[in-house]
């Protein structure tokens, strides 16, 4: 929820101070179109307004969410200036506070705008509850019932969405279910008074479970069980209509209910955790001579190479979370001057002491420079550069630094065993690895490294966390020719797992975010 506070605005009123309003526009993904999202209240007669009205936006780490703030005078068409910013920049800035100069009025200093972002707190609460039932209706011919519960949250349009199923307790009319946890947003979307419907079923092997009855409650009502047992009558509407003496189909008792806050990705970023971004680019001969249009490294005057496009798409999002904007960048699989030795981790900027480049543009410049000076060769070895970043990550493990390594490659990996070992070792460190495969090769080995289907192992030792995300570049080159949109999709898919991977590291180490000052 960004709030805004412009400072030292242009004074446009002849007889009094200005009456400013801020209008927020959101850029439509993959286009140049801006849509109005909302406006603040108008504050009378001031050049330093503090606006109260907040804008509530959905935040996605893996997307570039461009915002534009226009400051204008209420009622008049006078324009006082504007600021462009990505939502990630506000969240990634110190304590979620970002000050930007207002521009857009030629020859005038328009003042500044201060943006504040905070996460809505009820998005992060997690509930643990336990329920039992008494005297449920008997549904099975030979035995008792095999009851289980199904929880549904209600939607704005009156429909219901299933959000939890308990386990089945066999052959009893008085089941006690295991305690379970569920995020508050899954249970009620953060609205404490929204209906939560609970159905009681008798389990049948063939899937035609028998309906025993239902009851309704809300998060607010459930939460009262923190101080007392709450008993719900289970009612079967059809039985109720048919039988005059029908009382209920049993009762369900809420035995316990507790809430705790789960830390989120934003908590750690606001608490000062820095994302350190490192790039490694494949310079093996299988890419083709960079001067030839068939080469994967070929950049025409009109079109960046697949390597440059992938680097830009991912880097431009991650850089918002790295305060110094200095990115170490390496190449692998080339013969390097002056002596033509094969290297699997040569700095693109040719500076062994300091391989960092200034900004994504700096990385691109060094990459293009390296293409002119090194000889593409082989083999395709990943392990050296993974171990290099792992070595840096191992130096600071207190949660203040998290490393993301982007490897862009044309494919078939030569040191699979060493790479698996390097990844298994790195899985206990504060780091994630993104692999983008360019060109037409088969990438089966990369799918194995990704570990989504089967947890990666090396010499009998399994990776502690899944830290690798692989995508083939070709899946994102669409026929429509909208490169901006297709690269946004690529970035979204490779970055989507980073917040969870960072959280899994913090959780297993019991690292709490540093408190950002309120």
mmCIF file of N, CA and C in Angstrom, residues 77-193:
data_model
loop_
_atom_site.group_PDB
_atom_site.id
_atom_site.type_symbol
_atom_site.label_atom_id
_atom_site.label_comp_id
_atom_site.label_asym_id
_atom_site.label_seq_id
_atom_site.Cartn_x
_atom_site.Cartn_y
_atom_site.Cartn_z
ATOM 1 N N UNK A 77 -6.666 22.582 -14.343
ATOM 2 C CA UNK A 77 -5.898 21.635 -15.146
ATOM 3 C C UNK A 77 -4.405 21.795 -14.906
ATOM 4 N N UNK A 78 -4.048 22.522 -13.856
ATOM 5 C CA UNK A 78 -2.633 22.787 -13.611
ATOM 6 C C UNK A 78 -1.899 21.525 -13.182
ATOM 7 N N UNK A 79 -0.815 21.251 -13.863
ATOM 8 C CA UNK A 79 -0.025 20.041 -13.649
ATOM 9 C C UNK A 79 1.224 20.432 -12.869
ATOM 10 N N UNK A 80 1.468 19.782 -11.723
ATOM 11 C CA UNK A 80 2.579 20.190 -10.856
ATOM 12 C C UNK A 80 3.805 19.293 -10.996
ATOM 13 N N UNK A 81 3.693 18.203 -11.766
ATOM 14 C CA UNK A 81 4.852 17.314 -11.939
ATOM 15 C C UNK A 81 4.451 15.855 -11.800
ATOM 16 N N UNK A 82 5.387 14.963 -12.157
ATOM 17 C CA UNK A 82 5.089 13.530 -12.067
ATOM 18 C C UNK A 82 6.357 12.754 -11.744
ATOM 19 N N UNK A 83 6.159 11.537 -11.245
ATOM 20 C CA UNK A 83 7.294 10.650 -10.953
ATOM 21 C C UNK A 83 6.963 9.255 -11.458
ATOM 22 N N UNK A 84 7.967 8.612 -12.084
ATOM 23 C CA UNK A 84 7.824 7.230 -12.546
ATOM 24 C C UNK A 84 8.641 6.335 -11.617
ATOM 25 N N UNK A 85 8.063 5.204 -11.220
ATOM 26 C CA UNK A 85 8.771 4.313 -10.304
ATOM 27 C C UNK A 85 8.198 2.899 -10.446
ATOM 28 N N UNK A 86 9.049 1.872 -10.238
ATOM 29 C CA UNK A 86 8.542 0.495 -10.183
ATOM 30 C C UNK A 86 8.195 0.184 -8.730
ATOM 31 N N UNK A 87 7.105 -0.554 -8.522
ATOM 32 C CA UNK A 87 6.696 -0.900 -7.157
ATOM 33 C C UNK A 87 7.839 -1.602 -6.410
ATOM 34 N N UNK A 88 8.592 -2.451 -7.126
ATOM 35 C CA UNK A 88 9.738 -3.142 -6.513
ATOM 36 C C UNK A 88 10.788 -2.184 -5.977
ATOM 37 N N UNK A 89 10.942 -1.015 -6.634
ATOM 38 C CA UNK A 89 11.916 -0.026 -6.155
ATOM 39 C C UNK A 89 11.514 0.532 -4.802
ATOM 40 N N UNK A 90 10.203 0.753 -4.615
ATOM 41 C CA UNK A 90 9.731 1.300 -3.335
ATOM 42 C C UNK A 90 9.938 0.257 -2.239
ATOM 43 N N UNK A 91 9.545 -0.997 -2.534
ATOM 44 C CA UNK A 91 9.666 -2.062 -1.532
ATOM 45 C C UNK A 91 11.134 -2.368 -1.251
ATOM 46 N N UNK A 92 11.961 -2.314 -2.296
ATOM 47 C CA UNK A 92 13.387 -2.625 -2.140
ATOM 48 C C UNK A 92 14.200 -1.503 -1.527
ATOM 49 N N UNK A 93 13.598 -0.307 -1.382
ATOM 50 C CA UNK A 93 14.367 0.810 -0.811
ATOM 51 C C UNK A 93 14.354 0.703 0.714
ATOM 52 N N UNK A 94 15.252 1.456 1.352
ATOM 53 C CA UNK A 94 15.407 1.330 2.801
ATOM 54 C C UNK A 94 14.107 1.611 3.531
ATOM 55 N N UNK A 95 13.677 0.636 4.340
ATOM 56 C CA UNK A 95 12.457 0.741 5.155
ATOM 57 C C UNK A 95 11.205 1.036 4.308
ATOM 58 N N UNK A 96 11.250 0.696 3.018
ATOM 59 C CA UNK A 96 10.062 0.911 2.180
ATOM 60 C C UNK A 96 9.737 2.380 1.960
ATOM 61 N N UNK A 97 10.765 3.243 2.029
ATOM 62 C CA UNK A 97 10.578 4.696 1.809
ATOM 63 C C UNK A 97 11.420 5.117 0.617
ATOM 64 N N UNK A 98 10.804 5.798 -0.347
ATOM 65 C CA UNK A 98 11.545 6.225 -1.533
ATOM 66 C C UNK A 98 11.169 7.659 -1.875
ATOM 67 N N UNK A 99 12.183 8.521 -2.018
ATOM 68 C CA UNK A 99 11.918 9.911 -2.402
ATOM 69 C C UNK A 99 12.356 10.102 -3.848
ATOM 70 N N UNK A 100 11.492 10.720 -4.638
ATOM 71 C CA UNK A 100 11.801 10.928 -6.053
ATOM 72 C C UNK A 100 11.524 12.379 -6.431
ATOM 73 N N UNK A 101 12.374 12.988 -7.302
ATOM 74 C CA UNK A 101 12.048 14.343 -7.769
ATOM 75 C C UNK A 101 10.843 14.289 -8.703
ATOM 76 N N UNK A 102 10.004 15.306 -8.625
ATOM 77 C CA UNK A 102 8.900 15.439 -9.582
ATOM 78 C C UNK A 102 9.436 16.162 -10.810
ATOM 79 N N UNK A 103 9.059 15.690 -11.989
ATOM 80 C CA UNK A 103 9.539 16.314 -13.233
ATOM 81 C C UNK A 103 8.346 16.568 -14.144
ATOM 82 N N UNK A 104 8.616 17.203 -15.276
ATOM 83 C CA UNK A 104 7.558 17.323 -16.279
ATOM 84 C C UNK A 104 7.099 18.736 -16.560
ATOM 85 N N UNK A 105 7.561 19.713 -15.747
ATOM 86 C CA UNK A 105 7.239 21.110 -16.052
ATOM 87 C C UNK A 105 8.546 21.761 -16.517
ATOM 88 N N UNK A 106 8.695 22.016 -17.826
ATOM 89 C CA UNK A 106 9.979 22.486 -18.372
ATOM 90 C C UNK A 106 10.494 23.728 -17.652
ATOM 91 N N UNK A 107 11.786 23.657 -17.305
ATOM 92 C CA UNK A 107 12.452 24.824 -16.714
ATOM 93 C C UNK A 107 12.087 25.110 -15.280
ATOM 94 N N UNK A 108 11.296 24.235 -14.636
ATOM 95 C CA UNK A 108 10.889 24.508 -13.240
ATOM 96 C C UNK A 108 11.308 23.344 -12.345
ATOM 97 N N UNK A 109 11.679 23.666 -11.111
ATOM 98 C CA UNK A 109 11.887 22.606 -10.124
ATOM 99 C C UNK A 109 10.550 22.335 -9.472
ATOM 100 N N UNK A 110 10.103 21.092 -9.575
ATOM 101 C CA UNK A 110 8.720 20.781 -9.166
ATOM 102 C C UNK A 110 8.612 20.225 -7.748
ATOM 103 N N UNK A 111 9.746 20.117 -7.047
ATOM 104 C CA UNK A 111 9.677 19.522 -5.713
ATOM 105 C C UNK A 111 9.886 18.011 -5.790
ATOM 106 N N UNK A 112 9.576 17.320 -4.691
ATOM 107 C CA UNK A 112 9.801 15.865 -4.645
ATOM 108 C C UNK A 112 8.535 15.166 -4.152
ATOM 109 N N UNK A 113 8.516 13.838 -4.322
ATOM 110 C CA UNK A 113 7.415 13.035 -3.783
ATOM 111 C C UNK A 113 8.034 11.916 -2.957
ATOM 112 N N UNK A 114 7.491 11.703 -1.753
ATOM 113 C CA UNK A 114 7.973 10.639 -0.873
ATOM 114 C C UNK A 114 6.933 9.518 -0.889
ATOM 115 N N UNK A 115 7.364 8.309 -1.257
ATOM 116 C CA UNK A 115 6.461 7.164 -1.343
ATOM 117 C C UNK A 115 6.783 6.191 -0.211
ATOM 118 N N UNK A 116 5.755 5.696 0.442
ATOM 119 C CA UNK A 116 5.922 4.733 1.532
ATOM 120 C C UNK A 116 5.130 3.479 1.178
ATOM 121 N N UNK A 117 5.747 2.290 1.331
ATOM 122 C CA UNK A 117 5.023 1.044 1.046
ATOM 123 C C UNK A 117 5.039 0.160 2.274
ATOM 124 N N UNK A 118 3.896 -0.425 2.589
ATOM 125 C CA UNK A 118 3.856 -1.412 3.675
ATOM 126 C C UNK A 118 2.924 -2.537 3.261
ATOM 127 N N UNK A 119 3.164 -3.713 3.834
ATOM 128 C CA UNK A 119 2.361 -4.876 3.477
ATOM 129 C C UNK A 119 1.147 -4.945 4.394
ATOM 130 N N UNK A 120 0.001 -5.293 3.835
ATOM 131 C CA UNK A 120 -1.195 -5.450 4.669
ATOM 132 C C UNK A 120 -0.992 -6.648 5.595
ATOM 133 N N UNK A 121 -1.199 -6.425 6.894
ATOM 134 C CA UNK A 121 -0.748 -7.435 7.856
ATOM 135 C C UNK A 121 -1.583 -8.707 7.840
ATOM 136 N N UNK A 122 -2.876 -8.626 7.525
ATOM 137 C CA UNK A 122 -3.670 -9.859 7.651
ATOM 138 C C UNK A 122 -3.393 -10.847 6.526
ATOM 139 N N UNK A 123 -2.495 -10.492 5.609
ATOM 140 C CA UNK A 123 -2.134 -11.434 4.539
ATOM 141 C C UNK A 123 -1.222 -12.526 5.069
ATOM 142 N N UNK A 124 -0.659 -12.360 6.266
ATOM 143 C CA UNK A 124 0.427 -13.244 6.655
ATOM 144 C C UNK A 124 0.092 -14.144 7.843
ATOM 145 N N UNK A 125 -1.090 -13.965 8.450
ATOM 146 C CA UNK A 125 -1.412 -14.772 9.621
ATOM 147 C C UNK A 125 -1.715 -16.214 9.242
ATOM 148 N N UNK A 126 -1.265 -17.117 10.105
ATOM 149 C CA UNK A 126 -1.519 -18.543 9.884
ATOM 150 C C UNK A 126 -2.236 -19.094 11.105
ATOM 151 N N UNK A 127 -3.307 -19.844 10.851
ATOM 152 C CA UNK A 127 -4.153 -20.357 11.923
ATOM 153 C C UNK A 127 -3.879 -21.845 12.110
ATOM 154 N N UNK A 128 -3.814 -22.289 13.373
ATOM 155 C CA UNK A 128 -3.781 -23.727 13.671
ATOM 156 C C UNK A 128 -5.032 -24.050 14.482
ATOM 157 N N UNK A 129 -5.795 -25.047 14.027
ATOM 158 C CA UNK A 129 -7.007 -25.403 14.790
ATOM 159 C C UNK A 129 -7.193 -26.911 14.834
ATOM 160 N N UNK A 130 -7.954 -27.351 15.828
ATOM 161 C CA UNK A 130 -8.286 -28.773 15.937
ATOM 162 C C UNK A 130 -9.773 -28.911 16.242
ATOM 163 N N UNK A 131 -10.399 -29.873 15.574
ATOM 164 C CA UNK A 131 -11.836 -30.099 15.776
ATOM 165 C C UNK A 131 -12.104 -31.568 16.087
ATOM 166 N N UNK A 132 -13.228 -31.803 16.770
ATOM 167 C CA UNK A 132 -13.697 -33.170 16.969
ATOM 168 C C UNK A 132 -15.206 -33.163 16.745
ATOM 169 N N UNK A 133 -15.826 -34.334 16.667
ATOM 170 C CA UNK A 133 -17.284 -34.399 16.464
ATOM 171 C C UNK A 133 -17.880 -35.428 17.420
ATOM 172 N N UNK A 134 -19.171 -35.267 17.671
ATOM 173 C CA UNK A 134 -19.902 -36.203 18.536
ATOM 174 C C UNK A 134 -21.200 -36.636 17.890
ATOM 175 N N UNK A 135 -21.472 -37.935 18.042
ATOM 176 C CA UNK A 135 -22.767 -38.503 17.628
ATOM 177 C C UNK A 135 -23.154 -38.130 16.199
ATOM 178 N N UNK A 136 -22.208 -38.286 15.273
ATOM 179 C CA UNK A 136 -22.534 -38.043 13.864
ATOM 180 C C UNK A 136 -23.459 -39.146 13.362
ATOM 181 N N UNK A 137 -24.223 -38.839 12.308
ATOM 182 C CA UNK A 137 -25.113 -39.851 11.733
ATOM 183 C C UNK A 137 -24.309 -41.036 11.217
ATOM 184 N N UNK A 138 -24.873 -42.229 11.422
ATOM 185 C CA UNK A 138 -24.247 -43.454 10.907
ATOM 186 C C UNK A 138 -24.628 -43.606 9.439
ATOM 187 N N UNK A 139 -23.629 -43.738 8.567
ATOM 188 C CA UNK A 139 -23.900 -43.785 7.125
ATOM 189 C C UNK A 139 -23.548 -45.138 6.509
ATOM 190 N N UNK A 140 -22.633 -45.891 7.159
ATOM 191 C CA UNK A 140 -22.195 -47.152 6.564
ATOM 192 C C UNK A 140 -23.058 -48.303 7.063
ATOM 193 N N UNK A 141 -23.404 -49.194 6.153
ATOM 194 C CA UNK A 141 -24.330 -50.283 6.439
ATOM 195 C C UNK A 141 -23.754 -51.226 7.494
ATOM 196 N N UNK A 142 -22.471 -51.565 7.331
ATOM 197 C CA UNK A 142 -21.879 -52.561 8.221
ATOM 198 C C UNK A 142 -21.163 -51.946 9.419
ATOM 199 N N UNK A 143 -20.512 -50.834 9.216
ATOM 200 C CA UNK A 143 -19.762 -50.235 10.326
ATOM 201 C C UNK A 143 -20.374 -48.899 10.698
ATOM 202 N N UNK A 144 -19.571 -48.084 11.384
ATOM 203 C CA UNK A 144 -20.000 -46.714 11.666
ATOM 204 C C UNK A 144 -19.613 -45.861 10.466
ATOM 205 N N UNK A 145 -19.530 -44.537 10.633
ATOM 206 C CA UNK A 145 -19.115 -43.679 9.518
ATOM 207 C C UNK A 145 -17.592 -43.507 9.514
ATOM 208 N N UNK A 146 -17.063 -43.005 8.359
ATOM 209 C CA UNK A 146 -15.632 -42.649 8.228
ATOM 210 C C UNK A 146 -15.573 -41.144 7.941
ATOM 211 N N UNK A 147 -15.731 -40.307 8.970
ATOM 212 C CA UNK A 147 -15.977 -38.876 8.706
ATOM 213 C C UNK A 147 -14.718 -38.073 8.353
ATOM 214 N N UNK A 148 -14.951 -37.045 7.512
ATOM 215 C CA UNK A 148 -13.939 -36.011 7.268
ATOM 216 C C UNK A 148 -14.656 -34.685 7.034
ATOM 217 N N UNK A 149 -13.911 -33.584 7.205
ATOM 218 C CA UNK A 149 -14.489 -32.229 7.051
ATOM 219 C C UNK A 149 -13.941 -31.577 5.789
ATOM 220 N N UNK A 150 -14.792 -30.766 5.149
ATOM 221 C CA UNK A 150 -14.355 -29.951 4.014
ATOM 222 C C UNK A 150 -14.684 -28.493 4.330
ATOM 223 N N UNK A 151 -13.659 -27.621 4.271
ATOM 224 C CA UNK A 151 -13.836 -26.180 4.554
ATOM 225 C C UNK A 151 -13.954 -25.413 3.240
ATOM 226 N N UNK A 152 -14.876 -24.451 3.204
ATOM 227 C CA UNK A 152 -15.033 -23.593 2.021
ATOM 228 C C UNK A 152 -15.020 -22.140 2.466
ATOM 229 N N UNK A 153 -14.348 -21.289 1.692
ATOM 230 C CA UNK A 153 -14.487 -19.844 1.958
ATOM 231 C C UNK A 153 -15.490 -19.288 0.959
ATOM 232 N N UNK A 154 -16.220 -18.246 1.357
ATOM 233 C CA UNK A 154 -17.211 -17.666 0.441
ATOM 234 C C UNK A 154 -16.546 -16.583 -0.393
ATOM 235 N N UNK A 155 -16.962 -16.462 -1.635
ATOM 236 C CA UNK A 155 -16.428 -15.456 -2.551
ATOM 237 C C UNK A 155 -17.369 -14.264 -2.612
ATOM 238 N N UNK A 156 -16.882 -13.166 -3.223
ATOM 239 C CA UNK A 156 -17.683 -11.934 -3.318
ATOM 240 C C UNK A 156 -19.038 -12.195 -3.982
ATOM 241 N N UNK A 157 -19.062 -13.140 -4.956
ATOM 242 C CA UNK A 157 -20.291 -13.354 -5.734
ATOM 243 C C UNK A 157 -21.224 -14.394 -5.102
ATOM 244 N N UNK A 158 -20.926 -14.798 -3.852
ATOM 245 C CA UNK A 158 -21.819 -15.738 -3.179
ATOM 246 C C UNK A 158 -21.481 -17.204 -3.424
ATOM 247 N N UNK A 159 -20.504 -17.484 -4.287
ATOM 248 C CA UNK A 159 -20.093 -18.876 -4.508
ATOM 249 C C UNK A 159 -19.090 -19.289 -3.431
ATOM 250 N N UNK A 160 -18.787 -20.588 -3.372
ATOM 251 C CA UNK A 160 -17.846 -21.089 -2.367
ATOM 252 C C UNK A 160 -16.656 -21.773 -3.031
ATOM 253 N N UNK A 161 -15.481 -21.595 -2.433
ATOM 254 C CA UNK A 161 -14.260 -22.242 -2.937
ATOM 255 C C UNK A 161 -13.686 -23.118 -1.832
ATOM 256 N N UNK A 162 -13.394 -24.376 -2.183
ATOM 257 C CA UNK A 162 -12.827 -25.292 -1.183
ATOM 258 C C UNK A 162 -11.448 -24.797 -0.761
ATOM 259 N N UNK A 163 -11.160 -24.811 0.546
ATOM 260 C CA UNK A 163 -9.845 -24.323 0.983
ATOM 261 C C UNK A 163 -9.121 -25.304 1.906
ATOM 262 N N UNK A 164 -9.820 -26.326 2.408
ATOM 263 C CA UNK A 164 -9.119 -27.331 3.228
ATOM 264 C C UNK A 164 -9.978 -28.584 3.376
ATOM 265 N N UNK A 165 -9.293 -29.744 3.411
ATOM 266 C CA UNK A 165 -9.950 -31.020 3.724
ATOM 267 C C UNK A 165 -9.179 -31.655 4.858
ATOM 268 N N UNK A 166 -9.883 -32.150 5.880
ATOM 269 C CA UNK A 166 -9.165 -32.877 6.938
ATOM 270 C C UNK A 166 -8.902 -34.299 6.466
ATOM 271 N N UNK A 167 -8.144 -35.031 7.276
ATOM 272 C CA UNK A 167 -7.967 -36.460 6.988
ATOM 273 C C UNK A 167 -9.253 -37.201 7.352
ATOM 274 N N UNK A 168 -9.371 -38.450 6.900
ATOM 275 C CA UNK A 168 -10.523 -39.298 7.224
ATOM 276 C C UNK A 168 -10.215 -40.052 8.515
ATOM 277 N N UNK A 169 -11.160 -40.050 9.468
ATOM 278 C CA UNK A 169 -11.006 -40.881 10.672
ATOM 279 C C UNK A 169 -11.951 -42.075 10.507
ATOM 280 N N UNK A 170 -11.377 -43.285 10.490
ATOM 281 C CA UNK A 170 -12.146 -44.473 10.113
ATOM 282 C C UNK A 170 -13.030 -44.990 11.249
ATOM 283 N N UNK A 171 -14.244 -45.430 10.844
ATOM 284 C CA UNK A 171 -15.145 -46.241 11.669
ATOM 285 C C UNK A 171 -15.427 -45.651 13.056
ATOM 286 N N UNK A 172 -15.940 -44.418 13.071
ATOM 287 C CA UNK A 172 -16.308 -43.792 14.349
ATOM 288 C C UNK A 172 -17.371 -42.720 14.109
ATOM 289 N N UNK A 173 -18.215 -42.513 15.097
ATOM 290 C CA UNK A 173 -19.192 -41.412 15.036
ATOM 291 C C UNK A 173 -18.725 -40.253 15.923
ATOM 292 N N UNK A 174 -17.570 -40.461 16.589
ATOM 293 C CA UNK A 174 -17.007 -39.429 17.480
ATOM 294 C C UNK A 174 -15.542 -39.163 17.116
ATOM 295 N N UNK A 175 -15.278 -38.695 15.887
ATOM 296 C CA UNK A 175 -13.892 -38.545 15.444
ATOM 297 C C UNK A 175 -13.180 -37.368 16.115
ATOM 298 N N UNK A 176 -11.869 -37.516 16.284
ATOM 299 C CA UNK A 176 -11.020 -36.390 16.683
ATOM 300 C C UNK A 176 -10.011 -36.212 15.546
ATOM 301 N N UNK A 177 -10.081 -35.075 14.846
ATOM 302 C CA UNK A 177 -9.170 -34.852 13.719
ATOM 303 C C UNK A 177 -7.852 -34.259 14.204
ATOM 304 N N UNK A 178 -6.808 -34.479 13.432
ATOM 305 C CA UNK A 178 -5.486 -33.915 13.755
ATOM 306 C C UNK A 178 -5.539 -32.388 13.645
ATOM 307 N N UNK A 179 -4.746 -31.681 14.450
ATOM 308 C CA UNK A 179 -4.657 -30.223 14.250
ATOM 309 C C UNK A 179 -4.112 -29.938 12.844
ATOM 310 N N UNK A 180 -4.534 -28.824 12.237
ATOM 311 C CA UNK A 180 -4.001 -28.452 10.920
ATOM 312 C C UNK A 180 -3.795 -26.944 10.866
ATOM 313 N N UNK A 181 -2.930 -26.516 9.942
ATOM 314 C CA UNK A 181 -2.680 -25.080 9.781
ATOM 315 C C UNK A 181 -3.158 -24.629 8.411
ATOM 316 N N UNK A 182 -3.613 -23.374 8.353
ATOM 317 C CA UNK A 182 -4.103 -22.808 7.093
ATOM 318 C C UNK A 182 -3.897 -21.293 7.135
ATOM 319 N N UNK A 183 -3.427 -20.671 6.040
ATOM 320 C CA UNK A 183 -3.285 -19.205 6.034
ATOM 321 C C UNK A 183 -4.659 -18.531 6.148
ATOM 322 N N UNK A 184 -4.705 -17.424 6.886
ATOM 323 C CA UNK A 184 -5.970 -16.693 7.051
ATOM 324 C C UNK A 184 -6.529 -16.267 5.689
ATOM 325 N N UNK A 185 -5.634 -15.861 4.765
ATOM 326 C CA UNK A 185 -6.143 -15.395 3.471
ATOM 327 C C UNK A 185 -6.836 -16.528 2.708
ATOM 328 N N UNK A 186 -6.382 -17.785 2.943
ATOM 329 C CA UNK A 186 -7.026 -18.926 2.271
ATOM 330 C C UNK A 186 -8.393 -19.207 2.881
ATOM 331 N N UNK A 187 -8.512 -18.931 4.179
ATOM 332 C CA UNK A 187 -9.760 -19.237 4.893
ATOM 333 C C UNK A 187 -10.844 -18.196 4.644
ATOM 334 N N UNK A 188 -10.432 -16.906 4.567
ATOM 335 C CA UNK A 188 -11.470 -15.865 4.464
ATOM 336 C C UNK A 188 -11.015 -14.656 3.650
ATOM 337 N N UNK A 189 -9.888 -14.782 2.949
ATOM 338 C CA UNK A 189 -9.378 -13.670 2.133
ATOM 339 C C UNK A 189 -9.111 -12.412 2.950
ATOM 340 N N UNK A 190 -8.806 -12.592 4.224
ATOM 341 C CA UNK A 190 -8.512 -11.433 5.070
ATOM 342 C C UNK A 190 -9.745 -10.720 5.604
ATOM 343 N N UNK A 191 -10.954 -11.192 5.233
ATOM 344 C CA UNK A 191 -12.202 -10.576 5.710
ATOM 345 C C UNK A 191 -12.740 -11.438 6.859
ATOM 346 N N UNK A 192 -12.588 -10.936 8.101
ATOM 347 C CA UNK A 192 -12.867 -11.758 9.279
ATOM 348 C C UNK A 192 -14.345 -12.139 9.437
ATOM 349 N N UNK A 193 -15.229 -11.382 8.783
ATOM 350 C CA UNK A 193 -16.665 -11.665 8.959
ATOM 351 C C UNK A 193 -17.259 -12.452 7.796
#
